[in-house]
Tab-separated table of C-alpha atoms in Angstrom:
chain	number	residue	atom	x	y	z
C	116	MET	CA	-0.188	0.236	0.289
C	117	THR	CA	1.106	3.338	-0.566
C	118	GLN	CA	1.752	6.506	1.620
C	119	LEU	CA	-0.917	8.129	0.256
C	120	ARG	CA	-3.816	5.480	0.012
C	121	SER	CA	-2.748	4.542	3.273
C	122	LEU	CA	-3.135	8.147	4.703
C	123	LEU	CA	-6.437	8.604	3.008
C	124	GLU	CA	-7.504	5.281	4.458
C	125	ARG	CA	-6.382	6.725	8.399
C	126	ILE	CA	-8.677	10.105	7.854
C	127	GLU	CA	-11.476	8.335	6.728
C	128	ALA	CA	-11.466	5.484	9.847
C	129	GLY	CA	-10.725	8.582	12.064
C	130	SER	CA	-7.741	6.143	13.467
C	131	GLY	CA	-3.717	6.033	13.795
C	132	PRO	CA	-1.200	8.264	13.034
C	133	SER	CA	-0.645	10.508	10.143
C	134	LEU	CA	2.207	9.295	7.892
C	135	GLY	CA	3.234	12.800	6.753
C	136	PHE	CA	5.421	14.650	8.943
C	137	GLY	CA	6.306	17.936	10.677
C	138	SER	CA	3.112	18.802	12.856
C	139	THR	CA	1.218	15.708	11.685
C	140	GLN	CA	3.365	13.053	13.386
C	141	SER	CA	2.217	14.498	16.831
C	142	GLY	CA	0.184	11.278	16.360
C	143	ARG	CA	-3.603	13.112	15.626
C	144	LEU	CA	-4.811	12.568	12.506
C	145	PRO	CA	-5.901	16.106	10.664
C	146	GLY	CA	-9.620	15.978	10.056
C	147	MET	CA	-8.517	16.763	6.038
C	148	ALA	CA	-5.437	15.734	4.813
C	149	LEU	CA	-3.492	18.746	2.903
C	150	ILE	CA	-1.927	18.460	0.129
C	151	ALA	CA	0.024	21.472	-1.068
C	152	ARG	CA	-0.096	21.303	-5.590
C	153	CYS	CA	3.581	23.028	-6.549
C	154	SER	CA	3.376	24.539	-9.893
C	155	GLY	CA	5.179	27.637	-10.996
C	156	ASP	CA	8.379	28.480	-8.621
C	157	VAL	CA	8.725	24.624	-7.362
C	158	GLU	CA	11.147	25.014	-5.382
C	159	ALA	CA	9.172	27.987	-3.346
C	160	ALA	CA	5.803	25.923	-3.304
C	161	LEU	CA	7.901	23.624	-1.728
C	162	ALA	CA	9.440	25.367	0.573
C	163	ALA	CA	6.234	26.849	1.509
C	164	SER	CA	4.750	23.705	2.164
C	165	ALA	CA	7.291	21.832	3.791
C	166	GLU	CA	6.325	22.211	7.379
C	167	VAL	CA	2.497	21.616	6.568
C	168	ALA	CA	1.151	19.817	4.072
C	169	ASP	CA	0.680	16.187	4.296
C	170	ALA	CA	1.809	15.550	0.537
C	171	VAL	CA	2.969	17.061	-1.996
C	172	VAL	CA	1.829	17.200	-6.135
C	173	ILE	CA	4.074	19.014	-8.211
C	174	PHE	CA	2.466	19.518	-11.627
C	175	ALA	CA	5.073	19.512	-14.268
C	176	PRO	CA	3.269	18.206	-17.487
C	177	GLY	CA	6.871	17.647	-19.680
C	178	VAL	CA	9.262	17.353	-16.567
C	179	THR	CA	11.350	14.355	-16.360
C	180	PRO	CA	11.775	12.982	-12.524
C	181	ASP	CA	15.500	14.281	-12.708
C	182	ALA	CA	14.338	17.746	-13.297
C	183	LEU	CA	12.840	18.028	-10.108
C	184	PRO	CA	14.181	19.341	-6.478
C	185	GLU	CA	14.560	17.339	-4.086
C	186	THR	CA	11.601	16.580	-2.256
C	187	GLY	CA	13.477	14.952	1.273
C	188	ASP	CA	11.435	12.358	2.751
C	189	ARG	CA	8.487	13.360	2.301
C	190	ILE	CA	5.162	12.132	0.815
C	191	TRP	CA	4.800	13.097	-2.755
C	192	GLY	CA	3.227	12.996	-6.516
C	193	ALA	CA	3.560	14.129	-9.831
C	194	GLY	CA	0.348	15.697	-11.431
C	195	GLY	CA	-0.106	16.139	-15.345
C	196	ALA	CA	1.549	12.875	-16.199
C	197	PRO	CA	0.542	10.721	-18.419
C	198	LEU	CA	-0.580	7.916	-17.266
C	199	GLU	CA	1.454	4.971	-19.816
C	200	PRO	CA	3.875	2.535	-18.409
C	201	GLU	CA	7.216	3.956	-18.816
C	202	GLY	CA	6.589	7.089	-17.697
C	203	ILE	CA	5.261	6.248	-14.665
C	204	ALA	CA	7.896	3.774	-14.259
C	205	ARG	CA	9.628	6.751	-14.783
C	206	TRP	CA	8.473	8.348	-11.643
C	207	ARG	CA	7.950	5.772	-9.706
C	208	ASP	CA	11.647	4.591	-10.000
C	209	ALA	CA	12.031	8.528	-8.282
C	210	GLY	CA	10.335	8.254	-5.805
C	211	ALA	CA	7.211	9.349	-6.906
C	212	ASP	CA	3.963	7.511	-4.877
C	213	PHE	CA	1.528	8.760	-6.263
C	214	THR	CA	-0.023	10.317	-9.744
C	215	VAL	CA	-2.720	12.827	-10.993
C	216	SER	CA	-3.391	12.117	-14.607
C	217	PRO	CA	-5.481	12.694	-16.960
C	218	PHE	CA	-8.340	10.905	-17.285
C	219	ALA	CA	-8.713	10.820	-21.689
C	220	THR	CA	-5.565	9.758	-22.337
C	221	ALA	CA	-5.161	7.287	-19.428
C	222	LEU	CA	-3.869	4.149	-20.228
C	223	VAL	CA	-4.734	0.470	-18.728
C	224	ASP	CA	-1.353	-0.485	-18.632
C	225	GLY	CA	-0.030	2.308	-16.680
C	226	ILE	CA	-1.561	0.884	-13.731
C	227	ASP	CA	-0.109	-1.937	-12.145
C	228	ILE	CA	-3.110	-3.655	-10.981
C	229	ALA	CA	-1.802	-7.144	-9.466
C	230	SER	CA	0.895	-5.125	-7.632
C	231	PRO	CA	0.322	-1.130	-7.233
C	232	GLY	CA	3.118	0.409	-6.291
C	233	MET	CA	1.872	3.458	-5.947
C	234	THR	CA	-1.463	5.496	-6.008
C	235	HIS	CA	-3.300	6.795	-9.336
C	236	GLY	CA	-6.343	9.476	-9.343
C	237	ALA	CA	-7.834	11.901	-12.714
C	238	ARG	CA	-9.500	14.649	-12.326
C	239	ILE	CA	-13.178	14.282	-12.630
C	240	PRO	CA	-13.713	16.308	-15.798
C	241	ASP	CA	-16.310	18.832	-16.180
C	242	ASP	CA	-19.989	18.314	-17.053
C	243	VAL	CA	-19.963	14.755	-16.458
C	244	ASP	CA	-23.090	12.686	-17.039
C	245	GLY	CA	-24.178	9.457	-15.282
C	246	HIS	CA	-22.306	7.968	-18.581
C	247	THR	CA	-19.221	8.877	-17.749
C	248	TRP	CA	-19.818	8.634	-13.842
C	249	ARG	CA	-20.403	5.024	-14.301
C	250	ILE	CA	-17.305	4.786	-16.878
C	251	LEU	CA	-15.011	6.798	-13.762
C	252	ALA	CA	-16.585	4.386	-10.306
C	253	GLY	CA	-15.738	0.968	-13.033
C	254	THR	CA	-11.675	2.119	-13.422
C	255	PRO	CA	-8.918	1.405	-11.260
C	256	LEU	CA	-8.726	4.150	-10.208
C	257	ASP	CA	-8.066	5.116	-6.064
C	258	PHE	CA	-9.317	8.955	-5.825
C	259	LEU	CA	-10.767	11.707	-7.974
C	260	VAL	CA	-10.194	15.342	-8.439
C	261	LEU	CA	-13.180	17.669	-7.346
C	262	ASP	CA	-11.374	20.732	-9.342
C	263	LYS	CA	-13.285	24.003	-7.302
C	264	SER	CA	-10.218	26.221	-7.806
C	265	ALA	CA	-11.506	28.692	-9.935
C	266	MET	CA	-13.637	29.549	-7.081
C	267	THR	CA	-13.351	33.448	-6.032
C	268	GLY	CA	-15.876	33.607	-3.702
C	269	PRO	CA	-17.730	31.316	-0.639
C	270	TRP	CA	-18.975	27.902	-0.924
C	271	MET	CA	-22.261	28.045	-2.124
C	272	LEU	CA	-25.186	24.882	-1.195
C	273	ALA	CA	-24.944	24.045	-4.777
C	274	ASP	CA	-20.563	23.640	-4.723
C	275	LEU	CA	-21.398	21.458	-0.995
C	276	GLY	CA	-23.375	19.499	-3.175
C	277	GLN	CA	-21.722	19.250	-6.547
C	278	ALA	CA	-19.042	17.964	-3.508
C	279	ALA	CA	-21.100	15.304	-2.035
C	280	ASP	CA	-22.788	13.933	-5.412
C	281	ALA	CA	-19.078	13.118	-6.325
C	282	ALA	CA	-18.520	10.933	-3.344
C	283	ARG	CA	-21.357	9.237	-3.709
C	284	ARG	CA	-20.930	7.965	-6.836
C	285	THR	CA	-18.010	6.103	-6.741
C	286	ASP	CA	-16.558	4.194	-4.228
C	287	LYS	CA	-13.121	6.055	-5.012
C	288	TYR	CA	-11.309	8.677	-2.520
C	289	LEU	CA	-12.820	12.526	-2.936
C	290	ILE	CA	-9.305	14.936	-3.452
C	291	VAL	CA	-11.542	19.140	-4.064
C	292	ARG	CA	-8.948	21.230	-4.950
C	293	VAL	CA	-9.826	24.636	-3.391
C	294	GLY	CA	-9.087	28.228	-4.665
C	295	PRO	CA	-9.040	30.772	-2.133
C	296	ARG	CA	-8.581	29.821	1.448
C	297	PRO	CA	-12.386	27.648	2.492
C	298	SER	CA	-13.692	29.143	6.222
C	299	ALA	CA	-13.383	25.960	8.986
C	300	ASN	CA	-17.003	25.604	8.423
C	301	GLU	CA	-16.604	25.033	4.809
C	302	LEU	CA	-13.447	23.417	5.432
C	303	LEU	CA	-15.533	20.807	8.109
C	304	ALA	CA	-19.145	20.400	5.728
C	305	LEU	CA	-16.986	19.558	2.251
C	306	ARG	CA	-15.247	16.576	5.448
C	307	GLN	CA	-19.603	15.563	6.072
C	308	ALA	CA	-19.234	15.762	2.415
C	309	GLY	CA	-17.594	13.033	1.947
C	310	ALA	CA	-14.276	14.800	1.666
C	311	VAL	CA	-10.837	12.730	2.502
C	312	ALA	CA	-8.393	15.577	0.816
C	313	ILE	CA	-7.899	19.569	-0.235
C	314	VAL	CA	-5.490	20.583	-3.153
C	315	ALA	CA	-4.119	24.025	-2.448
C	316	GLU	CA	-1.870	25.566	-4.184
C	317	ALA	CA	1.169	26.427	-2.176
C	318	ASN	CA	2.870	29.761	-4.128
C	319	ASP	CA	-0.637	30.879	-3.866
C	320	HIS	CA	-1.212	30.216	-0.460
C	321	GLY	CA	2.331	30.764	0.753
C	322	ALA	CA	3.965	29.413	4.184
C	323	GLU	CA	1.281	31.467	6.378
C	324	GLY	CA	-1.966	30.497	4.607
C	325	LEU	CA	-0.784	26.663	4.156
C	326	ALA	CA	-0.514	26.770	8.180
C	327	ALA	CA	-3.534	28.078	8.683
C	328	ILE	CA	-5.422	26.322	6.521
C	329	LYS	CA	-3.691	23.313	8.098
C	330	THR	CA	-4.710	24.885	11.702
C	331	ASP	CA	-8.278	24.391	10.531
C	332	LEU	CA	-7.608	20.893	9.468
C	333	MET	CA	-6.368	19.555	12.752
C	334	ALA	CA	-8.794	21.303	15.243
C	335	MET	CA	-11.504	19.064	12.980
C	336	PRO	CA	-14.073	16.813	14.713
C	337	ARG	CA	-12.916	12.927	14.659
C	338	ALA	CA	-14.548	11.180	11.228
C	339	GLN	CA	-16.011	8.506	12.399
C	340	PRO	CA	-15.955	5.038	10.665
C	341	PRO	CA	-17.896	5.219	7.499
C	342	SER	CA	-20.122	2.395	6.793
C	343	ARG	CA	-18.602	2.507	3.030
C	344	ARG	CA	-17.299	4.932	0.490
C	345	GLY	CA	-20.193	6.565	-0.907
C	346	GLY	CA	-22.447	6.582	2.432
C	347	ARG	CA	-22.860	9.633	4.504
C	348	THR	CA	-19.471	10.441	6.603
C	349	GLY	CA	-20.548	11.596	10.193
C	350	LEU	CA	-18.104	13.530	12.685
C	351	GLU	CA	-17.835	13.589	16.732
C	352	SER	CA	-18.732	16.606	17.716
C	353	ALA	CA	-16.295	19.140	19.683
C	354	ALA	CA	-18.082	17.766	22.484
C	355	THR	CA	-16.792	14.033	22.206
């Protein structure tokens, strides 16, 4: 089992210490994992996320693994990497724990189904219909990413409903990419909707912004074990 998948499983179950680093090694899991997206100035993004991110995804389409900065012992993955055998093998050999690949061009042979050595995910297509949801549900992917980074204002019930609907459509882990920093209440609502992680742009939020998000995630009530992904994930009240 890969580090990211193990972390997401334990966050969903609300048990065990995180596999991350920094503040997450205290033995208490965050309510959702914080994944820092590192693009543009990758070195600056890695530095901004160093103390608080549970994992980092390096968005570097067309960049080879040997051209990336040192990632140390953190959980990291490649964003925008084509899901095809030779490329995935190079990322795996370089130490990548997971990939987020374009769905439309993903090859089945890019995933070692018998002996999975990496966790694989894809962005949920825009304007996805019932037929596409059935296709996504039948794939050997581990997680799906709902991209809400274009949002510029507060979360509306319709946006939250979109996340909840995505979490119930498949048995994949739901990860939500956010734009502006969500409030603590919005983060809690996302967790109740079924999300197990959020992705935030490291260079946009900076070290202080990421730390503020992580503080809210660490203060979130512990998740109760769900009967199954796709059912409602409960949260204990702060009093418990």
